[in-house]
């Protein structure tokens, strides 16, 4: 069956890493028909708006999108296209697995976490204003609703159950934010009681950051609100090997969008130096969502092999300091070609490789299958 997929190349390093993912997709042999639409800076140049209606229409039609990062002007300019896409398409569940790959590029080879983040409200609701004409004070409204909190916490527990995960940790700041924080906390506690088969605990966001850096293997699935989830997922990406290897997915009731955790990395744009793995592993998650498990497993194995061989890796995985065996960095396109070359060759009879905490037999084989 041909899968129709919306493809949003994005800004900065976006087109390079998206092209890399397309190359790997082709190597899987899965029939994918890409519907390419522009959002972000390319869309502004072409049509004067960063998020043309055609983008939303395409994702609503195909139900699935693979996306590159999109630049958001800092401090002024247009509203984030990423935030607008999530709210317009009600992509409420941001799922960001942080899996250390072959122990490379990380001080924590055991890292195997999933951050589940509410993606439509909180401090990203866009409700903000200057208090006075002099711009000496400003307010941003933190919108937290019971409906969205219940929905995201339920999503996290269901995901934990499907993935055979042992624990869900609810993260908030209910000691200080006595309305919004407490509302999320109550939603978490009441939902946790409905999943007696899955352990649950709570952490205040500040303590959570410290705990994660000290002992990431104590945690499993983390669920939290929008801004806290954004920050925690970059932290977890850092534990697992960096933004270059951190994929992501966004789920709504009818649509799913797959994109790396990282942004458009302007300093690497057009230089063919960015790590393509985060986008390639976002493709892997997309293939699982489409029911193409065998192809997804092949992509995961190929990425794992290329990173563990450490012959053809980009600068972030070749850095001295992080690795015992520094190598000279390869280009984004060379690493993508190497992963694509491996896809049909990998040994599919051996157990799927996993971060060391889980071993090869622990955990589930599904990793975010949703179908
Ligand atoms: P960034 O993720 O682009 O970069 C942070 C650091 O990680 C930089 O040092 C960068 O060079 C490095 N990096 C990122 N991706 C990499 C890769 N694939 N390989 C190797 N190194 C990589 O974050 P930023 O600099 O804070 O943001 C740049 C722009 O991206 C901003 O406009 C921001 O709004 C946007 N952004 C978009 C998304 C998205 O589209 N989902 C997410 C985050 C940031």
mmCIF file of C-alpha atoms and ligand atoms in Angstrom:
data_model
loop_
_atom_site.group_PDB
_atom_site.id
_atom_site.type_symbol
_atom_site.label_atom_id
_atom_site.label_comp_id
_atom_site.label_asym_id
_atom_site.label_seq_id
_atom_site.Cartn_x
_atom_site.Cartn_y
_atom_site.Cartn_z
ATOM 1 C CA UNK A 1 0.000 0.000 0.000
ATOM 2 C CA UNK A 2 1.298 3.449 -0.927
ATOM 3 C CA UNK A 3 1.500 5.836 2.033
ATOM 4 C CA UNK A 4 0.828 9.481 1.243
ATOM 5 C CA UNK A 5 2.942 11.674 3.507
ATOM 6 C CA UNK A 6 3.212 15.452 3.783
ATOM 7 C CA UNK A 7 6.843 16.566 3.701
ATOM 8 C CA UNK A 8 7.860 19.918 5.196
ATOM 9 C CA UNK A 9 11.595 20.513 4.545
ATOM 10 C CA UNK A 10 11.785 23.511 6.925
ATOM 11 C CA UNK A 11 14.550 26.057 7.436
ATOM 12 C CA UNK A 12 18.294 26.114 8.121
ATOM 13 C CA UNK A 13 19.596 22.531 8.220
ATOM 14 C CA UNK A 14 16.012 21.295 7.634
ATOM 15 C CA UNK A 15 16.269 20.609 3.884
ATOM 16 C CA UNK A 16 19.599 18.765 4.349
ATOM 17 C CA UNK A 17 18.407 16.440 7.114
ATOM 18 C CA UNK A 18 15.026 15.894 5.459
ATOM 19 C CA UNK A 19 16.783 14.913 2.230
ATOM 20 C CA UNK A 20 18.895 12.490 4.299
ATOM 21 C CA UNK A 21 15.736 10.928 5.743
ATOM 22 C CA UNK A 22 14.221 10.604 2.259
ATOM 23 C CA UNK A 23 17.337 8.745 1.113
ATOM 24 C CA UNK A 24 16.967 6.293 3.991
ATOM 25 C CA UNK A 25 13.213 5.977 3.371
ATOM 26 C CA UNK A 26 13.955 5.023 -0.217
ATOM 27 C CA UNK A 27 16.386 2.339 0.959
ATOM 28 C CA UNK A 28 13.617 0.679 3.004
ATOM 29 C CA UNK A 29 11.563 0.069 -0.151
ATOM 30 C CA UNK A 30 8.393 1.218 1.616
ATOM 31 C CA UNK A 31 6.206 2.942 -0.988
ATOM 32 C CA UNK A 32 5.949 6.521 0.247
ATOM 33 C CA UNK A 33 4.464 9.300 -1.862
ATOM 34 C CA UNK A 34 5.697 12.656 -0.586
ATOM 35 C CA UNK A 35 3.511 15.739 -0.836
ATOM 36 C CA UNK A 36 6.068 18.540 -0.422
ATOM 37 C CA UNK A 37 4.814 21.799 1.109
ATOM 38 C CA UNK A 38 6.805 24.766 2.355
ATOM 39 C CA UNK A 39 6.445 26.433 5.746
ATOM 40 C CA UNK A 40 8.714 28.943 7.483
ATOM 41 C CA UNK A 41 11.189 31.178 5.659
ATOM 42 C CA UNK A 42 10.771 29.459 2.270
ATOM 43 C CA UNK A 43 7.002 29.960 2.508
ATOM 44 C CA UNK A 44 7.426 33.636 3.392
ATOM 45 C CA UNK A 45 9.564 34.069 0.275
ATOM 46 C CA UNK A 46 7.065 32.208 -1.915
ATOM 47 C CA UNK A 47 3.740 33.391 -0.548
ATOM 48 C CA UNK A 48 4.348 36.025 2.136
ATOM 49 C CA UNK A 49 3.134 33.880 5.025
ATOM 50 C CA UNK A 50 5.120 31.392 7.174
ATOM 51 C CA UNK A 51 2.243 28.916 7.430
ATOM 52 C CA UNK A 52 0.221 28.785 4.214
ATOM 53 C CA UNK A 53 -3.198 27.133 4.376
ATOM 54 C CA UNK A 54 -1.928 24.504 1.911
ATOM 55 C CA UNK A 55 0.317 23.083 4.647
ATOM 56 C CA UNK A 56 -2.568 22.518 7.044
ATOM 57 C CA UNK A 57 -4.760 21.174 4.246
ATOM 58 C CA UNK A 58 -2.081 18.703 3.182
ATOM 59 C CA UNK A 59 -1.508 17.337 6.705
ATOM 60 C CA UNK A 60 -5.277 17.082 7.292
ATOM 61 C CA UNK A 61 -5.587 15.139 4.038
ATOM 62 C CA UNK A 62 -2.638 12.727 4.439
ATOM 63 C CA UNK A 63 -2.899 12.481 8.238
ATOM 64 C CA UNK A 64 0.890 12.043 8.456
ATOM 65 C CA UNK A 65 3.775 14.484 8.080
ATOM 66 C CA UNK A 66 7.557 14.362 8.214
ATOM 67 C CA UNK A 67 8.967 17.756 9.026
ATOM 68 C CA UNK A 68 12.302 19.533 9.258
ATOM 69 C CA UNK A 69 12.921 22.257 11.855
ATOM 70 C CA UNK A 70 11.500 25.730 11.277
ATOM 71 C CA UNK A 71 13.118 28.970 12.419
ATOM 72 C CA UNK A 72 11.183 31.223 14.787
ATOM 73 C CA UNK A 73 12.393 34.828 15.071
ATOM 74 C CA UNK A 74 13.523 35.482 18.653
ATOM 75 C CA UNK A 75 11.841 38.245 20.677
ATOM 76 C CA UNK A 76 9.723 39.616 17.824
ATOM 77 C CA UNK A 77 8.427 38.733 14.350
ATOM 78 C CA UNK A 78 5.873 36.095 13.387
ATOM 79 C CA UNK A 79 4.430 33.594 15.833
ATOM 80 C CA UNK A 80 6.132 30.184 15.910
ATOM 81 C CA UNK A 81 5.041 28.065 12.951
ATOM 82 C CA UNK A 82 5.693 25.008 15.099
ATOM 83 C CA UNK A 83 3.333 26.174 17.835
ATOM 84 C CA UNK A 84 0.727 27.198 15.236
ATOM 85 C CA UNK A 85 0.917 23.783 13.511
ATOM 86 C CA UNK A 86 0.415 22.016 16.835
ATOM 87 C CA UNK A 87 -2.563 24.107 17.882
ATOM 88 C CA UNK A 88 -4.231 24.247 14.425
ATOM 89 C CA UNK A 89 -3.956 20.462 13.994
ATOM 90 C CA UNK A 90 -4.551 19.757 17.691
ATOM 91 C CA UNK A 91 -1.311 17.775 17.852
ATOM 92 C CA UNK A 92 -1.527 17.638 21.614
ATOM 93 C CA UNK A 93 0.943 14.895 22.501
ATOM 94 C CA UNK A 94 4.618 15.532 21.886
ATOM 95 C CA UNK A 95 6.557 12.307 22.342
ATOM 96 C CA UNK A 96 10.323 12.507 22.492
ATOM 97 C CA UNK A 97 12.246 9.299 23.115
ATOM 98 C CA UNK A 98 15.785 9.804 24.401
ATOM 99 C CA UNK A 99 17.612 6.586 23.617
ATOM 100 C CA UNK A 100 21.400 6.370 23.926
ATOM 101 C CA UNK A 101 22.714 4.717 20.780
ATOM 102 C CA UNK A 102 25.591 2.275 21.127
ATOM 103 C CA UNK A 103 26.926 4.318 24.050
ATOM 104 C CA UNK A 104 28.367 6.908 21.663
ATOM 105 C CA UNK A 105 28.306 10.656 22.192
ATOM 106 C CA UNK A 106 26.982 10.281 25.736
ATOM 107 C CA UNK A 107 28.157 9.997 29.309
ATOM 108 C CA UNK A 108 25.004 7.993 30.055
ATOM 109 C CA UNK A 109 24.865 4.924 27.762
ATOM 110 C CA UNK A 110 21.975 3.566 29.854
ATOM 111 C CA UNK A 111 19.622 6.433 28.933
ATOM 112 C CA UNK A 112 16.280 5.207 27.628
ATOM 113 C CA UNK A 113 13.583 7.738 28.472
ATOM 114 C CA UNK A 114 10.428 9.034 26.827
ATOM 115 C CA UNK A 115 9.327 12.606 27.470
ATOM 116 C CA UNK A 116 5.609 13.167 26.852
ATOM 117 C CA UNK A 117 4.740 16.832 26.675
ATOM 118 C CA UNK A 118 1.401 18.605 26.366
ATOM 119 C CA UNK A 119 1.833 20.630 23.170
ATOM 120 C CA UNK A 120 -1.193 22.877 22.744
ATOM 121 C CA UNK A 121 -1.464 25.067 25.840
ATOM 122 C CA UNK A 122 0.552 26.110 28.918
ATOM 123 C CA UNK A 123 2.948 29.005 28.510
ATOM 124 C CA UNK A 124 2.962 28.523 24.710
ATOM 125 C CA UNK A 125 -0.675 29.571 24.325
ATOM 126 C CA UNK A 126 0.390 32.864 22.767
ATOM 127 C CA UNK A 127 -1.572 34.883 25.331
ATOM 128 C CA UNK A 128 0.924 37.592 26.256
ATOM 129 C CA UNK A 129 1.188 41.360 26.269
ATOM 130 C CA UNK A 130 3.191 44.340 27.416
ATOM 131 C CA UNK A 131 1.781 45.819 30.612
ATOM 132 C CA UNK A 132 2.847 49.399 29.859
ATOM 133 C CA UNK A 133 3.798 51.609 26.950
ATOM 134 C CA UNK A 134 7.436 51.684 28.020
ATOM 135 C CA UNK A 135 7.684 47.887 27.746
ATOM 136 C CA UNK A 136 9.065 47.723 31.269
ATOM 137 C CA UNK A 137 6.758 44.890 32.308
ATOM 138 C CA UNK A 138 5.149 42.008 30.453
ATOM 139 C CA UNK A 139 2.788 39.107 31.128
ATOM 140 C CA UNK A 140 2.436 35.678 29.561
ATOM 141 C CA UNK A 141 -0.597 33.623 30.537
ATOM 142 C CA UNK A 142 -0.081 29.984 31.515
ATOM 143 C CA UNK A 143 -3.237 28.273 30.274
ATOM 144 C CA UNK A 144 -3.751 24.853 31.859
ATOM 145 C CA UNK A 145 -7.072 23.068 31.455
ATOM 146 C CA UNK A 146 -8.323 19.908 33.094
ATOM 147 C CA UNK A 147 -9.348 18.499 29.723
ATOM 148 C CA UNK A 148 -5.891 18.865 28.159
ATOM 149 C CA UNK A 149 -4.156 17.683 31.338
ATOM 150 C CA UNK A 150 -6.305 14.542 31.552
ATOM 151 C CA UNK A 151 -5.760 13.880 27.852
ATOM 152 C CA UNK A 152 -1.950 14.112 27.967
ATOM 153 C CA UNK A 153 -1.588 12.162 31.205
ATOM 154 C CA UNK A 154 -3.826 9.397 29.853
ATOM 155 C CA UNK A 155 -1.746 9.371 26.648
ATOM 156 C CA UNK A 156 1.423 8.907 28.731
ATOM 157 C CA UNK A 157 0.011 6.002 30.758
ATOM 158 C CA UNK A 158 -1.382 4.316 27.641
ATOM 159 C CA UNK A 159 1.997 4.727 25.939
ATOM 160 C CA UNK A 160 3.765 3.289 28.997
ATOM 161 C CA UNK A 161 1.446 0.277 28.943
ATOM 162 C CA UNK A 162 1.934 -0.311 25.192
ATOM 163 C CA UNK A 163 5.699 0.040 25.468
ATOM 164 C CA UNK A 164 5.906 -2.183 28.574
ATOM 165 C CA UNK A 165 7.406 0.685 30.511
ATOM 166 C CA UNK A 166 7.458 0.420 34.297
ATOM 167 C CA UNK A 167 6.949 3.940 35.542
ATOM 168 C CA UNK A 168 5.415 7.298 34.653
ATOM 169 C CA UNK A 169 6.731 10.402 36.412
ATOM 170 C CA UNK A 170 4.516 13.494 36.514
ATOM 171 C CA UNK A 171 6.515 16.732 36.514
ATOM 172 C CA UNK A 172 5.140 20.087 37.649
ATOM 173 C CA UNK A 173 5.765 23.056 39.912
ATOM 174 C CA UNK A 174 2.665 22.785 42.067
ATOM 175 C CA UNK A 175 4.440 24.136 45.165
ATOM 176 C CA UNK A 176 4.728 27.573 43.561
ATOM 177 C CA UNK A 177 2.049 27.528 40.832
ATOM 178 C CA UNK A 178 -0.843 26.731 43.105
ATOM 179 C CA UNK A 179 -3.558 26.802 40.457
ATOM 180 C CA UNK A 180 -2.039 25.664 37.145
ATOM 181 C CA UNK A 181 0.514 23.380 38.797
ATOM 182 C CA UNK A 182 -1.996 21.922 41.222
ATOM 183 C CA UNK A 183 -4.502 21.308 38.433
ATOM 184 C CA UNK A 184 -1.954 19.291 36.461
ATOM 185 C CA UNK A 185 -0.874 17.474 39.630
ATOM 186 C CA UNK A 186 -4.458 16.467 40.451
ATOM 187 C CA UNK A 187 -5.033 15.253 36.884
ATOM 188 C CA UNK A 188 -1.842 13.194 37.154
ATOM 189 C CA UNK A 189 -2.743 11.651 40.519
ATOM 190 C CA UNK A 190 -6.274 10.733 39.509
ATOM 191 C CA UNK A 191 -5.172 9.198 36.206
ATOM 192 C CA UNK A 192 -2.287 7.300 37.858
ATOM 193 C CA UNK A 193 -4.822 5.614 40.168
ATOM 194 C CA UNK A 194 -6.497 4.139 37.094
ATOM 195 C CA UNK A 195 -3.264 2.404 36.013
ATOM 196 C CA UNK A 196 -2.321 0.203 38.995
ATOM 197 C CA UNK A 197 -0.087 -1.918 36.750
ATOM 198 C CA UNK A 198 2.251 1.045 36.130
ATOM 199 C CA UNK A 199 4.254 2.681 38.915
ATOM 200 C CA UNK A 200 3.985 6.435 39.180
ATOM 201 C CA UNK A 201 5.743 9.205 41.017
ATOM 202 C CA UNK A 202 5.976 12.993 40.932
ATOM 203 C CA UNK A 203 8.836 15.445 40.804
ATOM 204 C CA UNK A 204 9.049 19.202 40.954
ATOM 205 C CA UNK A 205 10.668 20.405 37.739
ATOM 206 C CA UNK A 206 13.827 21.747 39.391
ATOM 207 C CA UNK A 207 14.472 18.527 41.294
ATOM 208 C CA UNK A 208 13.656 16.523 38.139
ATOM 209 C CA UNK A 209 16.465 18.256 36.218
ATOM 210 C CA UNK A 210 18.969 17.422 38.938
ATOM 211 C CA UNK A 211 17.737 13.815 39.283
ATOM 212 C CA UNK A 212 17.962 13.239 35.534
ATOM 213 C CA UNK A 213 21.555 14.409 35.366
ATOM 214 C CA UNK A 214 22.485 12.298 38.424
ATOM 215 C CA UNK A 215 20.703 9.042 37.532
ATOM 216 C CA UNK A 216 18.699 8.970 34.314
ATOM 217 C CA UNK A 217 18.163 5.207 34.533
ATOM 218 C CA UNK A 218 15.766 5.742 37.497
ATOM 219 C CA UNK A 219 13.260 7.289 35.071
ATOM 220 C CA UNK A 220 11.201 5.841 32.293
ATOM 221 C CA UNK A 221 8.252 7.865 30.931
ATOM 222 C CA UNK A 222 7.973 11.519 31.978
ATOM 223 C CA UNK A 223 4.794 13.536 31.441
ATOM 224 C CA UNK A 224 4.573 17.278 31.850
ATOM 225 C CA UNK A 225 3.260 20.588 30.556
ATOM 226 C CA UNK A 226 4.395 22.450 27.450
ATOM 227 C CA UNK A 227 7.360 24.649 28.424
ATOM 228 C CA UNK A 228 8.674 22.236 31.055
ATOM 229 C CA UNK A 229 8.474 19.414 28.491
ATOM 230 C CA UNK A 230 10.306 21.487 25.908
ATOM 231 C CA UNK A 231 13.179 22.093 28.290
ATOM 232 C CA UNK A 232 13.237 18.554 29.699
ATOM 233 C CA UNK A 233 13.282 16.977 26.255
ATOM 234 C CA UNK A 234 16.412 18.936 25.282
ATOM 235 C CA UNK A 235 17.973 17.914 28.598
ATOM 236 C CA UNK A 236 17.110 14.264 27.903
ATOM 237 C CA UNK A 237 18.415 14.595 24.331
ATOM 238 C CA UNK A 238 21.700 15.758 25.886
ATOM 239 C CA UNK A 239 21.779 12.689 28.126
ATOM 240 C CA UNK A 240 21.226 10.377 25.167
ATOM 241 C CA UNK A 241 23.871 11.809 22.838
ATOM 242 C CA UNK A 242 22.742 15.297 21.871
ATOM 243 C CA UNK A 243 20.221 17.037 19.682
ATOM 244 C CA UNK A 244 21.739 15.439 16.603
ATOM 245 C CA UNK A 245 20.279 12.042 17.546
ATOM 246 C CA UNK A 246 16.982 13.009 19.242
ATOM 247 C CA UNK A 247 13.809 12.286 17.248
ATOM 248 C CA UNK A 248 10.273 13.341 18.036
ATOM 249 C CA UNK A 249 6.631 12.764 17.184
ATOM 250 C CA UNK A 250 3.435 14.729 17.707
ATOM 251 C CA UNK A 251 0.094 12.982 17.901
ATOM 252 C CA UNK A 252 -3.455 14.273 17.628
ATOM 253 C CA UNK A 253 -6.706 12.341 17.313
ATOM 254 C CA UNK A 254 -6.500 12.290 13.516
ATOM 255 C CA UNK A 255 -2.998 13.368 12.535
ATOM 256 C CA UNK A 256 0.611 12.654 13.415
ATOM 257 C CA UNK A 257 3.686 14.717 12.646
ATOM 258 C CA UNK A 258 7.265 13.522 12.985
ATOM 259 C CA UNK A 259 10.153 15.916 13.523
ATOM 260 C CA UNK A 260 13.474 16.037 15.350
ATOM 261 C CA UNK A 261 13.772 17.736 18.729
ATOM 262 C CA UNK A 262 16.407 20.099 17.348
ATOM 263 C CA UNK A 263 15.887 23.423 15.655
ATOM 264 C CA UNK A 264 17.158 24.852 12.373
ATOM 265 C CA UNK A 265 20.772 25.244 13.664
ATOM 266 C CA UNK A 266 21.440 28.288 11.441
ATOM 267 C CA UNK A 267 25.214 28.145 11.908
ATOM 268 C CA UNK A 268 25.308 24.781 10.100
ATOM 269 C CA UNK A 269 22.761 25.600 7.396
ATOM 270 C CA UNK A 270 23.942 24.698 3.896
ATOM 271 C CA UNK A 271 27.259 23.313 5.199
ATOM 272 C CA UNK A 272 26.390 19.603 4.989
ATOM 273 C CA UNK A 273 27.694 19.132 8.547
ATOM 274 C CA UNK A 274 24.552 18.557 10.636
ATOM 275 C CA UNK A 275 23.819 15.144 12.093
ATOM 276 C CA UNK A 276 20.998 13.566 10.056
ATOM 277 C CA UNK A 277 20.154 10.931 12.689
ATOM 278 C CA UNK A 278 17.437 12.861 14.564
ATOM 279 C CA UNK A 279 15.483 13.319 11.324
ATOM 280 C CA UNK A 280 16.178 9.725 10.232
ATOM 281 C CA UNK A 281 14.932 8.397 13.578
ATOM 282 C CA UNK A 282 11.850 10.623 13.250
ATOM 283 C CA UNK A 283 11.289 8.764 9.985
ATOM 284 C CA UNK A 284 11.761 5.506 11.924
ATOM 285 C CA UNK A 285 8.982 6.540 14.336
ATOM 286 C CA UNK A 286 6.809 7.490 11.367
ATOM 287 C CA UNK A 287 7.313 4.082 9.740
ATOM 288 C CA UNK A 288 6.154 2.409 12.978
ATOM 289 C CA UNK A 289 3.103 4.651 13.029
ATOM 290 C CA UNK A 290 2.352 3.601 9.441
ATOM 291 C CA UNK A 291 2.566 -0.066 10.456
ATOM 292 C CA UNK A 292 5.886 -0.585 8.608
ATOM 293 C CA UNK A 293 7.580 -2.263 11.562
ATOM 294 C CA UNK A 294 10.122 -4.276 9.611
ATOM 295 C CA UNK A 295 11.341 -1.208 7.740
ATOM 296 C CA UNK A 296 11.451 0.810 10.976
ATOM 297 C CA UNK A 297 13.511 -1.900 12.680
ATOM 298 C CA UNK A 298 15.924 -1.892 9.741
ATOM 299 C CA UNK A 299 16.370 1.874 10.031
ATOM 300 C CA UNK A 300 17.025 1.616 13.777
ATOM 301 C CA UNK A 301 19.533 -1.209 13.287
ATOM 302 C CA UNK A 302 21.303 0.666 10.478
ATOM 303 C CA UNK A 303 21.610 3.822 12.597
ATOM 304 C CA UNK A 304 22.867 1.783 15.535
ATOM 305 C CA UNK A 305 25.479 0.014 13.377
ATOM 306 C CA UNK A 306 26.758 3.185 11.749
ATOM 307 C CA UNK A 307 27.086 4.947 15.099
ATOM 308 C CA UNK A 308 28.728 1.985 16.838
ATOM 309 C CA UNK A 309 31.191 1.458 13.957
ATOM 310 C CA UNK A 310 32.058 5.163 14.167
ATOM 311 C CA UNK A 311 33.618 5.308 10.749
ATOM 312 C CA UNK A 312 31.137 7.654 9.089
ATOM 313 C CA UNK A 313 29.669 9.974 11.736
ATOM 314 C CA UNK A 314 29.073 13.719 11.865
ATOM 315 C CA UNK A 315 31.039 16.118 14.073
ATOM 316 C CA UNK A 316 28.790 15.771 17.133
ATOM 317 C CA UNK A 317 29.509 12.045 17.401
ATOM 318 C CA UNK A 318 33.184 12.395 16.485
ATOM 319 C CA UNK A 319 34.091 14.945 19.151
ATOM 320 C CA UNK A 320 37.042 13.997 21.348
ATOM 321 C CA UNK A 321 36.049 14.519 25.015
ATOM 322 C CA UNK A 322 32.772 12.694 24.469
ATOM 323 C CA UNK A 323 34.193 9.584 22.901
ATOM 324 C CA UNK A 324 37.132 7.386 23.705
ATOM 325 C CA UNK A 325 37.980 7.060 20.026
ATOM 326 C CA UNK A 326 37.848 10.448 18.278
ATOM 327 C CA UNK A 327 37.471 10.233 14.508
ATOM 328 C CA UNK A 328 37.464 12.811 11.763
ATOM 329 C CA UNK A 329 33.905 13.960 11.157
ATOM 330 C CA UNK A 330 31.968 13.001 8.041
ATOM 331 C CA UNK A 331 29.366 15.096 6.276
ATOM 332 C CA UNK A 332 25.626 14.893 6.794
ATOM 333 C CA UNK A 333 25.147 13.424 3.335
ATOM 334 C CA UNK A 334 27.942 10.845 3.765
ATOM 335 C CA UNK A 335 26.448 9.619 7.044
ATOM 336 C CA UNK A 336 22.979 9.439 5.498
ATOM 337 C CA UNK A 337 24.314 7.446 2.539
ATOM 338 C CA UNK A 338 26.069 5.048 4.903
ATOM 339 C CA UNK A 339 22.871 4.504 6.906
ATOM 340 C CA UNK A 340 20.884 4.014 3.689
ATOM 341 C CA UNK A 341 23.489 1.532 2.403
ATOM 342 C CA UNK A 342 23.117 -0.511 5.595
ATOM 343 C CA UNK A 343 19.318 -0.609 5.633
ATOM 344 C CA UNK A 344 18.958 -3.623 3.298
ATOM 345 C CA UNK A 345 22.047 -5.341 4.764
ATOM 346 C CA UNK A 346 21.363 -5.385 8.529
ATOM 347 C CA UNK A 347 20.960 -8.698 10.338
ATOM 348 C CA UNK A 348 17.287 -8.844 11.225
ATOM 349 C CA UNK A 349 17.573 -12.125 13.151
ATOM 350 C CA UNK A 350 19.531 -10.720 16.098
ATOM 351 C CA UNK A 351 17.661 -8.991 18.969
ATOM 352 C CA UNK A 352 16.935 -5.326 18.352
ATOM 353 C CA UNK A 353 19.768 -3.318 19.948
ATOM 354 C CA UNK A 354 18.776 -1.207 22.956
ATOM 355 C CA UNK A 355 20.418 1.223 25.389
ATOM 356 C CA UNK A 356 22.326 -0.685 28.045
ATOM 357 C CA UNK A 357 19.757 -0.181 30.841
ATOM 358 C CA UNK A 358 17.200 -2.269 28.991
ATOM 359 C CA UNK A 359 19.512 -4.809 27.445
ATOM 360 C CA UNK A 360 18.494 -6.487 24.238
ATOM 361 C CA UNK A 361 15.598 -8.424 25.687
ATOM 362 C CA UNK A 362 13.959 -5.811 27.932
ATOM 363 C CA UNK A 363 11.314 -3.343 26.905
ATOM 364 C CA UNK A 364 9.055 -3.727 23.952
ATOM 365 C CA UNK A 365 9.807 -4.021 20.292
ATOM 366 C CA UNK A 366 7.183 -1.465 19.416
ATOM 367 C CA UNK A 367 8.708 1.908 20.381
ATOM 368 C CA UNK A 368 5.763 4.154 19.690
ATOM 369 C CA UNK A 369 3.673 2.017 17.402
ATOM 370 C CA UNK A 370 0.298 3.661 17.559
ATOM 371 C CA UNK A 371 -1.739 1.899 14.913
HETATM 372 P P1 LIG B 1 18.971 24.304 17.636
HETATM 373 O O1 LIG B 1 18.381 22.992 18.042
HETATM 374 O O2 LIG B 1 18.810 24.702 16.231
HETATM 375 O O3 LIG B 1 20.538 24.280 17.962
HETATM 376 C C1 LIG B 1 21.028 24.070 19.287
HETATM 377 C C2 LIG B 1 22.464 23.512 19.194
HETATM 378 O O4 LIG B 1 22.452 22.183 18.702
HETATM 379 C C3 LIG B 1 23.348 24.315 18.211
HETATM 380 O O5 LIG B 1 24.653 24.307 18.667
HETATM 381 C C4 LIG B 1 23.208 23.497 16.941
HETATM 382 O O6 LIG B 1 24.236 23.718 16.048
HETATM 383 C C5 LIG B 1 23.160 22.081 17.476
HETATM 384 N N1 LIG B 1 22.399 21.193 16.588
HETATM 385 C C6 LIG B 1 21.063 21.240 16.367
HETATM 386 N N2 LIG B 1 20.706 20.289 15.487
HETATM 387 C C7 LIG B 1 21.836 19.623 15.164
HETATM 388 C C8 LIG B 1 22.113 18.525 14.303
HETATM 389 N N3 LIG B 1 21.152 17.909 13.587
HETATM 390 N N4 LIG B 1 23.389 18.095 14.201
HETATM 391 C C9 LIG B 1 24.353 18.668 14.896
HETATM 392 N N5 LIG B 1 24.169 19.725 15.734
HETATM 393 C C10 LIG B 1 22.914 20.186 15.866
HETATM 394 O O7 LIG B 1 18.382 25.381 18.634
HETATM 395 P P2 LIG B 1 18.442 26.973 18.588
HETATM 396 O O8 LIG B 1 19.760 27.434 18.064
HETATM 397 O O9 LIG B 1 18.013 27.384 19.915
HETATM 398 O O10 LIG B 1 17.299 27.377 17.556
HETATM 399 C C11 LIG B 1 17.533 27.717 16.194
HETATM 400 C C12 LIG B 1 16.179 27.963 15.540
HETATM 401 O O11 LIG B 1 15.422 26.755 15.484
HETATM 402 C C13 LIG B 1 15.302 28.974 16.276
HETATM 403 O O12 LIG B 1 14.672 29.788 15.309
HETATM 404 C C14 LIG B 1 14.276 28.121 16.990
HETATM 405 O O13 LIG B 1 13.057 28.795 17.191
HETATM 406 C C15 LIG B 1 14.115 26.987 15.999
HETATM 407 N N6 LIG B 1 13.615 25.729 16.587
HETATM 408 C C16 LIG B 1 12.737 25.010 15.844
HETATM 409 C C17 LIG B 1 12.283 23.787 16.300
HETATM 410 C C18 LIG B 1 11.312 23.012 15.436
HETATM 411 O O14 LIG B 1 11.129 23.334 14.275
HETATM 412 N N7 LIG B 1 10.638 22.000 15.969
HETATM 413 C C19 LIG B 1 12.743 23.282 17.520
HETATM 414 C C20 LIG B 1 13.676 24.016 18.241
HETATM 415 C C21 LIG B 1 14.114 25.242 17.764
#
